[in-house]
Short mmCIF file of C-alpha atoms in Angstrom, two decimals:
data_model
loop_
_atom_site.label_atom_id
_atom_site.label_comp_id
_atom_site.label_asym_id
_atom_site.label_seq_id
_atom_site.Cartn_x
_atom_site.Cartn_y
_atom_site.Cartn_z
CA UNK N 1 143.43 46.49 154.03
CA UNK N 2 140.42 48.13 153.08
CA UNK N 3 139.66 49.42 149.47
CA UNK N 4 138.96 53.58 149.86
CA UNK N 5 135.11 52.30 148.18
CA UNK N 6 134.86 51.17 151.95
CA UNK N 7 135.78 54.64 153.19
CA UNK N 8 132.75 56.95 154.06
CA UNK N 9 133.31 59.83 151.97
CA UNK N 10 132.53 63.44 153.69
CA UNK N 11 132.63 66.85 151.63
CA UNK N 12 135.03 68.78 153.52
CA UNK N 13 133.18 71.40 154.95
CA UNK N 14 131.89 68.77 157.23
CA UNK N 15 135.80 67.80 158.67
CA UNK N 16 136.96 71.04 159.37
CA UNK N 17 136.99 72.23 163.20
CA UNK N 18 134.15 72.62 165.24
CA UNK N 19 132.95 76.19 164.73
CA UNK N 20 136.20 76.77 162.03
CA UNK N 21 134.88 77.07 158.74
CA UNK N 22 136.95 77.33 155.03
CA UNK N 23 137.80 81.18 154.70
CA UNK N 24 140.26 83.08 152.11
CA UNK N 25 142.40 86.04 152.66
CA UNK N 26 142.81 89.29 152.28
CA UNK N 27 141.08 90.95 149.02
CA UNK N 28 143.27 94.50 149.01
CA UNK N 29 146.15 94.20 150.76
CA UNK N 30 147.17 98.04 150.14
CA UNK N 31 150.74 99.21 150.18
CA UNK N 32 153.76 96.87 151.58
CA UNK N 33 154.58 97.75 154.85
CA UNK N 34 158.38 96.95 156.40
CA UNK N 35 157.51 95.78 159.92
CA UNK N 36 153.91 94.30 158.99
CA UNK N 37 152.04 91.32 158.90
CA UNK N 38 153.26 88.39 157.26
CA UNK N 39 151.11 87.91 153.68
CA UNK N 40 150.98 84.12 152.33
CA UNK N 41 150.46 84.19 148.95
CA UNK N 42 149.88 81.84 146.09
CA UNK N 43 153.55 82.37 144.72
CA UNK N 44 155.00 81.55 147.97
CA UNK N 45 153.02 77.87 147.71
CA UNK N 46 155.45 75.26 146.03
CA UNK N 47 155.72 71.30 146.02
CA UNK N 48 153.50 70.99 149.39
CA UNK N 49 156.08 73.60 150.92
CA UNK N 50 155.82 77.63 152.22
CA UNK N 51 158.62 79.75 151.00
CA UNK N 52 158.77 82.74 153.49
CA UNK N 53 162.06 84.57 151.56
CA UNK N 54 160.27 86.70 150.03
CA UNK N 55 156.68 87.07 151.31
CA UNK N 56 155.18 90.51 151.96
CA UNK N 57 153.78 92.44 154.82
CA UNK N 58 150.62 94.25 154.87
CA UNK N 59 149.20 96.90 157.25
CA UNK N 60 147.81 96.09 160.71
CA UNK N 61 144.89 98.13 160.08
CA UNK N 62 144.06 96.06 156.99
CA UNK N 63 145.17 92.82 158.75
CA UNK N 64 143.07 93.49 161.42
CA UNK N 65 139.39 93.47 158.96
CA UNK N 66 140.16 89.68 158.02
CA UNK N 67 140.56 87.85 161.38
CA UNK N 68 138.99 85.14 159.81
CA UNK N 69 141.73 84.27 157.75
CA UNK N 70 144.11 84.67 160.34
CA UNK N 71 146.78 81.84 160.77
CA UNK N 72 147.48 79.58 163.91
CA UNK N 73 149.99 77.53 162.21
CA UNK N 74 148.04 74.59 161.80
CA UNK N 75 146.22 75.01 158.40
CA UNK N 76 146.11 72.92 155.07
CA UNK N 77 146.46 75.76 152.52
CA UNK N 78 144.58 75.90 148.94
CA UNK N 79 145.40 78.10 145.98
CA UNK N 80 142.66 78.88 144.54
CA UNK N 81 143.16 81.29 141.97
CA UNK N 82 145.23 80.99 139.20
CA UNK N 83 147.67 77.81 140.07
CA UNK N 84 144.81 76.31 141.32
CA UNK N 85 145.14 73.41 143.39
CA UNK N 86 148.89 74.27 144.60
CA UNK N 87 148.82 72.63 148.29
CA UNK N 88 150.94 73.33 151.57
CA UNK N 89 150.96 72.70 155.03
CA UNK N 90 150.66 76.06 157.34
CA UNK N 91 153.70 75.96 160.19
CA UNK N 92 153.94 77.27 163.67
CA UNK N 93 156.06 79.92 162.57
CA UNK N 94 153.61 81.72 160.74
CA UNK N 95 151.19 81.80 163.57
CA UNK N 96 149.75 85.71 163.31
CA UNK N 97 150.27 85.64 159.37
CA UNK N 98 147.28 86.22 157.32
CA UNK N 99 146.23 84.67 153.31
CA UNK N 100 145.35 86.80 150.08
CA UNK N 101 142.60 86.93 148.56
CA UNK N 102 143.81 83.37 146.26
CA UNK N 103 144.51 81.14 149.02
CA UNK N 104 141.87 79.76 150.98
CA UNK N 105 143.17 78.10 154.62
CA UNK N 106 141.73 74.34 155.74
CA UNK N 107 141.67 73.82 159.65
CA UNK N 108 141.02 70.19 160.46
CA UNK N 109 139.04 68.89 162.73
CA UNK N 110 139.45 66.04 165.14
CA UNK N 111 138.80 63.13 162.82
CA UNK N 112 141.00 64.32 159.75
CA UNK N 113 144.70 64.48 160.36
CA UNK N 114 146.06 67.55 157.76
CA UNK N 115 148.70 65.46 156.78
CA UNK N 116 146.61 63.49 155.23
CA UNK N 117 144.46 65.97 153.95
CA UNK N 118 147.44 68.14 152.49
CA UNK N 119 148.28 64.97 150.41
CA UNK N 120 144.67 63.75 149.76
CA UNK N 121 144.30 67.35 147.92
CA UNK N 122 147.70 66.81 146.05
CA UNK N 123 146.35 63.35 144.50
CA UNK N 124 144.58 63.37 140.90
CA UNK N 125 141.56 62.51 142.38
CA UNK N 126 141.20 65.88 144.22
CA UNK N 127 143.08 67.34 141.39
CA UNK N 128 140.97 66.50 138.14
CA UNK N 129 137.80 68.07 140.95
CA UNK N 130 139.55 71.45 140.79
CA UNK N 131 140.28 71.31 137.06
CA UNK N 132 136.62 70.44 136.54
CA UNK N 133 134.91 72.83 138.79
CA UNK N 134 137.28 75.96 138.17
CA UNK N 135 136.00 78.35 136.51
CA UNK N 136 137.79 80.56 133.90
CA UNK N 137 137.64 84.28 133.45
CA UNK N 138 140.61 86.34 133.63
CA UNK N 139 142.31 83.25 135.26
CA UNK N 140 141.48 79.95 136.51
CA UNK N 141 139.41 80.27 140.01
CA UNK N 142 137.55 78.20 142.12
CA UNK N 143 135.57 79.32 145.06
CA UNK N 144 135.21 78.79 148.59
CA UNK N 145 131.82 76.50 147.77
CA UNK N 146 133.53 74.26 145.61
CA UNK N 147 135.83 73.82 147.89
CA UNK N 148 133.77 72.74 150.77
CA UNK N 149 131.79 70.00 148.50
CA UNK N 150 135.51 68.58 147.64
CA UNK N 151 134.21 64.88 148.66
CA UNK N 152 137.53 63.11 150.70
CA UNK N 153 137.59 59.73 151.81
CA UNK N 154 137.66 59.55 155.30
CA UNK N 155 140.05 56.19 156.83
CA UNK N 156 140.29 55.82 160.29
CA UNK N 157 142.42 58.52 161.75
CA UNK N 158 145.32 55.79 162.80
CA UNK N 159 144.70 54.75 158.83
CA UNK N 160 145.68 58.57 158.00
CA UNK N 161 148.02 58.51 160.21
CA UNK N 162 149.93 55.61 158.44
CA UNK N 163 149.32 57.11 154.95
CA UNK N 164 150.51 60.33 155.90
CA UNK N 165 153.87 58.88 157.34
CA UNK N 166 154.79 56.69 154.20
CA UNK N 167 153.63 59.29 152.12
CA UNK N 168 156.19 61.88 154.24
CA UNK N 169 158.68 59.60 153.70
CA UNK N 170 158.71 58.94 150.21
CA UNK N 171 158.29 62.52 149.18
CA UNK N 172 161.79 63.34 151.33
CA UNK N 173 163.40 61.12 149.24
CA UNK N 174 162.52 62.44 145.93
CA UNK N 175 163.54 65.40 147.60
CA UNK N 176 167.00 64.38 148.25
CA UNK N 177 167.21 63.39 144.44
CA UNK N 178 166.45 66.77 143.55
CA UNK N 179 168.82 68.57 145.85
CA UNK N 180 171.68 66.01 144.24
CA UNK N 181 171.35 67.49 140.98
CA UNK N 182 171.69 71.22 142.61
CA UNK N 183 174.45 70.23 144.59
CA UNK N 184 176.17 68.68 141.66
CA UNK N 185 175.36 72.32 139.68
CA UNK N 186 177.30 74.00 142.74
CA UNK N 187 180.21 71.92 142.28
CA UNK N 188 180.80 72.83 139.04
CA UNK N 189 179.93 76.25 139.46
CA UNK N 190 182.34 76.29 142.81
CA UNK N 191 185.20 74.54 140.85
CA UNK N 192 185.09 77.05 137.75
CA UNK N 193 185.69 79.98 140.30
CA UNK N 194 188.50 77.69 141.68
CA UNK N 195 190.32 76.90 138.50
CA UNK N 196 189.68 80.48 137.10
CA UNK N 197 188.66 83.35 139.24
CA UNK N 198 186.01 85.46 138.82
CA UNK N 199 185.96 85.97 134.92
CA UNK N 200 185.04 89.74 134.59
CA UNK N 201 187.82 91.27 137.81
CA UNK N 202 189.97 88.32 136.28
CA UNK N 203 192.26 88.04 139.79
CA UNK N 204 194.57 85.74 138.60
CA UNK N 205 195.37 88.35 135.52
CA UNK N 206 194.81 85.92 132.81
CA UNK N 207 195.31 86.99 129.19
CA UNK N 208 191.51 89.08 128.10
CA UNK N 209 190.05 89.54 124.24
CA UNK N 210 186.87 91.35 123.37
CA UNK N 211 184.41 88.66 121.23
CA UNK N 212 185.40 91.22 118.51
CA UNK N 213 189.16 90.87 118.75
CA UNK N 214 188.24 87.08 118.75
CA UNK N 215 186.27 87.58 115.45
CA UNK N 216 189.63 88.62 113.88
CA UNK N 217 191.33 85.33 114.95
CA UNK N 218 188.95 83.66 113.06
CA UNK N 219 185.57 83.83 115.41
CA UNK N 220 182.40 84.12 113.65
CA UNK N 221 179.37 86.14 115.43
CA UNK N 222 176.16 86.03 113.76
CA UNK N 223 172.72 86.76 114.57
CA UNK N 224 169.11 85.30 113.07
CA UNK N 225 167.92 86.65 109.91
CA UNK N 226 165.67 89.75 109.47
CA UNK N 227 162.17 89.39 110.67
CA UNK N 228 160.82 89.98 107.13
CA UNK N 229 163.03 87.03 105.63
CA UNK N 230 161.73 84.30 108.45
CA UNK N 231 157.88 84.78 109.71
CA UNK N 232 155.85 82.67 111.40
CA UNK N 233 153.96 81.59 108.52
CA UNK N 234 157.34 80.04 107.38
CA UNK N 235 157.29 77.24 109.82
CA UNK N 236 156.61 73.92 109.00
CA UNK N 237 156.60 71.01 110.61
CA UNK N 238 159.69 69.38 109.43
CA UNK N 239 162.73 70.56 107.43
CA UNK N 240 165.40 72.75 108.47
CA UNK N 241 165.67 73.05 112.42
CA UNK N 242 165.45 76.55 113.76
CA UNK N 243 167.38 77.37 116.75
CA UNK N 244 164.62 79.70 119.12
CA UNK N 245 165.75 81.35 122.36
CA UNK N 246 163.19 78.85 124.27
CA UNK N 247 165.79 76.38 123.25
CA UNK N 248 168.25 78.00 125.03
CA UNK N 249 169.34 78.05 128.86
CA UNK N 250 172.24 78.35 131.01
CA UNK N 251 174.17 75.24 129.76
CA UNK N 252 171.99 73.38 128.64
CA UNK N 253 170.11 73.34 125.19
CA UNK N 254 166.53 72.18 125.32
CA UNK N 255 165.30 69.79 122.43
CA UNK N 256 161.75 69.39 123.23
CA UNK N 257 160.11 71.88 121.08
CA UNK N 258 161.36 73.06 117.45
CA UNK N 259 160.52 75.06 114.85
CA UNK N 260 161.33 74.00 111.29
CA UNK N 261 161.48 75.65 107.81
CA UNK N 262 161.93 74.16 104.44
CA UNK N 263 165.12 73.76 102.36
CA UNK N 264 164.70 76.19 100.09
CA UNK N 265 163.96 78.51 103.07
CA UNK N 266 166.91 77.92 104.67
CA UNK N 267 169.33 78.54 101.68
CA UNK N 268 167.65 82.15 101.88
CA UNK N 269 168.80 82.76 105.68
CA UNK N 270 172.37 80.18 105.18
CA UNK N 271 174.29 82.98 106.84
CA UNK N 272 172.74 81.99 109.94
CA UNK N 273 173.24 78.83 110.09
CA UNK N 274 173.88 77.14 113.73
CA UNK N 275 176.22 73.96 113.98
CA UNK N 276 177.69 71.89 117.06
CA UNK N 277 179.28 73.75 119.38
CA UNK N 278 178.47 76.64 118.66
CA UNK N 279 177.26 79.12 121.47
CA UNK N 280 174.48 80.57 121.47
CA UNK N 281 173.13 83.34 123.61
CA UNK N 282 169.54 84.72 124.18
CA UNK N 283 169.71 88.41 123.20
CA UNK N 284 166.05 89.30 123.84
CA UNK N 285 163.16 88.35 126.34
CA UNK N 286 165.68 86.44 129.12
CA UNK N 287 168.32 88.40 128.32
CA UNK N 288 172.06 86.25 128.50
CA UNK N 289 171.35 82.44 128.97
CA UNK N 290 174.15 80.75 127.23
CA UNK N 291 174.89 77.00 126.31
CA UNK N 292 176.41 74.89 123.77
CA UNK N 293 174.96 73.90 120.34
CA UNK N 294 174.53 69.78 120.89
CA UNK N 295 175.56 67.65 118.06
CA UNK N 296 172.09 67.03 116.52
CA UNK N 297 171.38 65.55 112.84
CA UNK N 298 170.44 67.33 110.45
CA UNK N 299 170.58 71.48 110.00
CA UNK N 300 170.05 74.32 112.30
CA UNK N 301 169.66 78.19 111.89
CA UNK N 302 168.80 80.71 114.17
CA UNK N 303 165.25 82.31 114.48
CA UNK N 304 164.80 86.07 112.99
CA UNK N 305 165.10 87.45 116.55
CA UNK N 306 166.27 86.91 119.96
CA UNK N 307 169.38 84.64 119.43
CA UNK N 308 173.08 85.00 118.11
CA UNK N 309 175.70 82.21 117.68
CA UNK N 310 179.67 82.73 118.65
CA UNK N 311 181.63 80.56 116.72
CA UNK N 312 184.58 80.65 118.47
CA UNK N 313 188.56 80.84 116.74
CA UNK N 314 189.80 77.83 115.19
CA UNK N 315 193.28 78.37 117.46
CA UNK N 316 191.64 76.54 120.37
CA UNK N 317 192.49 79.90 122.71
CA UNK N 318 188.97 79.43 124.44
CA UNK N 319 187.40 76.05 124.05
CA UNK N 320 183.65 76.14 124.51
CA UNK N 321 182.59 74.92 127.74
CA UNK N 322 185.27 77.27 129.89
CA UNK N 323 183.19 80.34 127.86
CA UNK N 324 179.96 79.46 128.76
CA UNK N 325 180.70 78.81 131.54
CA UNK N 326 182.35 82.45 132.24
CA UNK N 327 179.38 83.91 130.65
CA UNK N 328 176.72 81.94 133.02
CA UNK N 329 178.47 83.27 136.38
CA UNK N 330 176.91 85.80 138.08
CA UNK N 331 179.37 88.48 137.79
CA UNK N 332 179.39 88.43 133.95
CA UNK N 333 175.81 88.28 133.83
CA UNK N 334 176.14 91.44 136.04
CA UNK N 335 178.68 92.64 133.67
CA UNK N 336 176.80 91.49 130.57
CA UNK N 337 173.56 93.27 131.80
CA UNK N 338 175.61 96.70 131.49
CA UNK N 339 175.33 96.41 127.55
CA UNK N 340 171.92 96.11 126.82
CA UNK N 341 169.86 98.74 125.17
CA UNK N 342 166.32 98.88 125.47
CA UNK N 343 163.63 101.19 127.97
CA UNK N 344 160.23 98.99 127.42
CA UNK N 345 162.23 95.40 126.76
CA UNK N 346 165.97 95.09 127.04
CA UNK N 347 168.12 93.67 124.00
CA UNK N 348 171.85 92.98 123.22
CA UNK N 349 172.77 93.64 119.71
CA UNK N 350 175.90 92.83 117.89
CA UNK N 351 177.94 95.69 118.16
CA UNK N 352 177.40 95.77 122.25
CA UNK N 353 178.79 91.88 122.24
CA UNK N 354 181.67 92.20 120.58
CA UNK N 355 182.70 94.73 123.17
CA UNK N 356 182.51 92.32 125.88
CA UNK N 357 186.11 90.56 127.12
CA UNK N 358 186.54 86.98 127.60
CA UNK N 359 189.47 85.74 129.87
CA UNK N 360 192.10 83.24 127.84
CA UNK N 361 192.98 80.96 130.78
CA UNK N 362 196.00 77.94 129.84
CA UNK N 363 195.00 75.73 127.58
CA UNK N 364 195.84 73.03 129.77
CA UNK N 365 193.55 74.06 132.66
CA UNK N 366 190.47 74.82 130.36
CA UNK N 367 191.21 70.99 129.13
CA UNK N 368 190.92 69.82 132.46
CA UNK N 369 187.79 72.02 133.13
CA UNK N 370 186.08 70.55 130.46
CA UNK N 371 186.61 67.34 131.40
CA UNK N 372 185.60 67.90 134.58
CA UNK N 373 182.44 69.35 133.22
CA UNK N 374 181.86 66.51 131.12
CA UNK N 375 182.07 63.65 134.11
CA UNK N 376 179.45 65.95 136.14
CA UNK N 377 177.22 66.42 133.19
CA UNK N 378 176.92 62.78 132.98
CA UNK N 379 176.67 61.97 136.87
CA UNK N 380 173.82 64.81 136.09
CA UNK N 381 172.21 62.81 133.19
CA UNK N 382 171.89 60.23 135.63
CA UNK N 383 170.80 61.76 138.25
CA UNK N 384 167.95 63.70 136.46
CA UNK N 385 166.60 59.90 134.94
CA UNK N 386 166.39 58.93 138.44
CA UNK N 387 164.17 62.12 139.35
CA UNK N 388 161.48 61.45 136.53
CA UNK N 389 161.70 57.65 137.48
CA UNK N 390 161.26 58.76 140.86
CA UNK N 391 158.61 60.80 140.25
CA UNK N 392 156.55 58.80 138.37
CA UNK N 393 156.78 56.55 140.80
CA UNK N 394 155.53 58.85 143.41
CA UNK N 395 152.79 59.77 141.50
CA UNK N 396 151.49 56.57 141.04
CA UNK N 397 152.19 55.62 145.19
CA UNK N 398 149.45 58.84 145.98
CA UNK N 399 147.53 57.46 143.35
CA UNK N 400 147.60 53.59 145.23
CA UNK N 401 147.15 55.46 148.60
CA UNK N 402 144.12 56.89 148.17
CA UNK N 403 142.89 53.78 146.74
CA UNK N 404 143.17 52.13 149.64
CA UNK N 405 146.21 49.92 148.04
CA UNK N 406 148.92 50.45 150.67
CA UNK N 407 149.26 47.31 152.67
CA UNK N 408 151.81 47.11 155.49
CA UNK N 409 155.03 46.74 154.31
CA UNK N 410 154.68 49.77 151.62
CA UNK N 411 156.86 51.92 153.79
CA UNK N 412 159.64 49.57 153.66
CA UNK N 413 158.95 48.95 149.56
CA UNK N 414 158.93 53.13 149.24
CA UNK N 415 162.26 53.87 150.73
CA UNK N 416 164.58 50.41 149.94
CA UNK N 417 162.63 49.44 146.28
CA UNK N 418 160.64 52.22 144.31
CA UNK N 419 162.98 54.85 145.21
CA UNK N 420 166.51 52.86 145.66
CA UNK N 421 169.14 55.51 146.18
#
């Protein structure tokens, strides 16, 4: 197997097809138009993938002034504005579609297979070039000529061919990890509206209380402290954890990056303190996400804005999971959406949550929900270790590839060892 220091090395504007040459898009694409052209844009790049739901359509007339950046289906595409670097492969489908003005298109010629280039421009190598050769000024941009010098190893085409295919296969399969843990988020989401209906036209007429009838049976809502009694400059780097609403997401509470106040702090702002299972809810920015507070060591209290905690009755008539989970369902977050306040950014405050009703399903079924929850949360926790494992691992197989590393039996090793299913 060679080692890619054997491989010539071309800038790309000398592989692209014979009288092709590296174009972007359209600069102004005007006014959407219904029945229009098809618009690629950098937002509909993802993962080495086109998303067509929601791409826009531009005018003829205006289509018609950038020919050159016409599609034929066959295209590498390059952001190259803003997520610069974000790769995908054009399809037949979009034959007739044109590119904005951040997207540049790649047309191969005969001795570079796109495969390989599309993943060639995804490895670090190609990567760290755009990082280093972007240019900064309202965003991150890098232009057509930097482009073109992008140096790419050039194997022989059956070589690229190969590459490409293992390549192809691995990524499906850290695909299908992926689309376990989603599927596993739809089962729990499909067996909620089994057990208990839709929570805010309650169907199967299940006992109701306001938060604020649950606050006098012994609930406890509570919000973060005025802005004047916690400021930024009241951070510090260890302490008294404060509970922000980037912590904070449907289900799930995120414990990568925290805030922290001192002691004596803390005893100022007690009153909103935050303990295990508690839930808390985001109240400004992303309105509604709700999850559970996680048993954690030490002490917790809310941030001066943006969060509130529902401590919910001691009498066990709504355990925890069941209400975030009513509260993450669509039709509540239609329902809670009806009580914000706000014209330039939208807000909940206290009064407007204690109007909202809860349904009081059986204890018996809300036990059995929970432990539901509670065997697919760890089937989860499992599944998402796999996905950074199997990441990582497909990181460092592009890495090998364009190194020349991949003898002949990698696409066996790819499917049946680093990514074992």
């Amino acid at each position: 197997m060679s080692a890619r220091g054997e491989w010539p090395v071309h800038p790309l504007a000398a592989l692209v097809a014979d009288g092709d040459k590296i174009n972007y898009g359209v600069v102004q694409p005007g006014p959407e138009v219904a029945d229009g052209v098809r618009l690629v844009r950098v937002a509909d790049l993802g993962d080495g993938h086109i998303s067509t739901g929601a791409m826009k359509r531009i005018g003829h007339t205006i289509e018609a002034q950038y020919a050159r950046s016409r599609l034929l289906g066959d295209e590498v595409l390059v952001a190259c504005v803003g997520s610069i670097g974000e790769v995908a492969l054009a399809h037949p489908e979009l034959k007739g579609a044109n590119i904005a003005r951040a997207v540049s298109r790649v047309r191969c010629g005969p001795r570079l297979d796109r495969r390989f280039l599309a993943w060639f421009l995804r490895s670090k190598a190609a990567q760290d070039y755009f990082l280093a050769e972007a240019r900064t000024v309202a965003q991150p941009t890098l232009n057509i000529r930097q482009l073109e010098l992008l140096p790419v190893p050039l194997p022989p085409l059956p070589e690229q061919r190969r590459i490409a295919d293992i390549l192809d296969k691995a990524d499906a399969i850290r695909r299908k990890r992926k689309e376990a843990i989603a599927l596993t988020e739809e089962l729990l989401r499909s067996a909620f509206l089994e057990m208990f209906g839709d929570p805010v036209t309650n169907p199967k007429g299940w006992p109701v209380a306001t938060i604020g009838e649950l606050c006098q049976r012994g609930a406890s809502l509570v919000d973060g402290p005025f802005g004047s009694s916690l400021k930024p400059e009241h951070y510090t780097t260890t302490g008294v954890r404060v509970v922000r609403n980037w912590n904070i997401y449907d289900d799930r509470f995120d414990e990568s990056a925290f805030k922290f106040v001192e002691p004596e702090k803390f005893e100022e702002i007690r009153r909103s303190e935050v303990r295990a299972g508690d839930l808390l809810l985001t109240t400004k920015g992303t309105v509604g996400d709700t999850c559970l507070m996680p048993d954690l060591p030490g002490t917790s209290v809310l941030s001066a804005s943006g969060t509130v905690r529902l401590r919910l009755p001691p009498d066990d008539a709504l355990l925890g999971p069941v209400a975030v989970w009513q509260m993450i369902s669509p039709m509540f977050k239609r329902y809670l959406h009806s009580f914000e306040a706000g014209s330039a950014q939208q807000y909940l405050n206290l009064s407007a949550i204690k109007k909202m009703r809860l349904i009081l399903p059986p204890k018996g079924a809300q036990q059995a929900f929970v432990a539901l929850r509670a065997g697919v949360q760890a089937v989860r926790a499992r599944q998402t270790e796999g996905v950074a494992t199997a990441e990582a691992l497909f990181d460092a197989l592009v890495h090998r590839a364009f190194r020349g590393e991949l003898g002949s039996g990698t696409t066996k090793n790819a499917q049946m060892g680093l990514f074992q299913e």
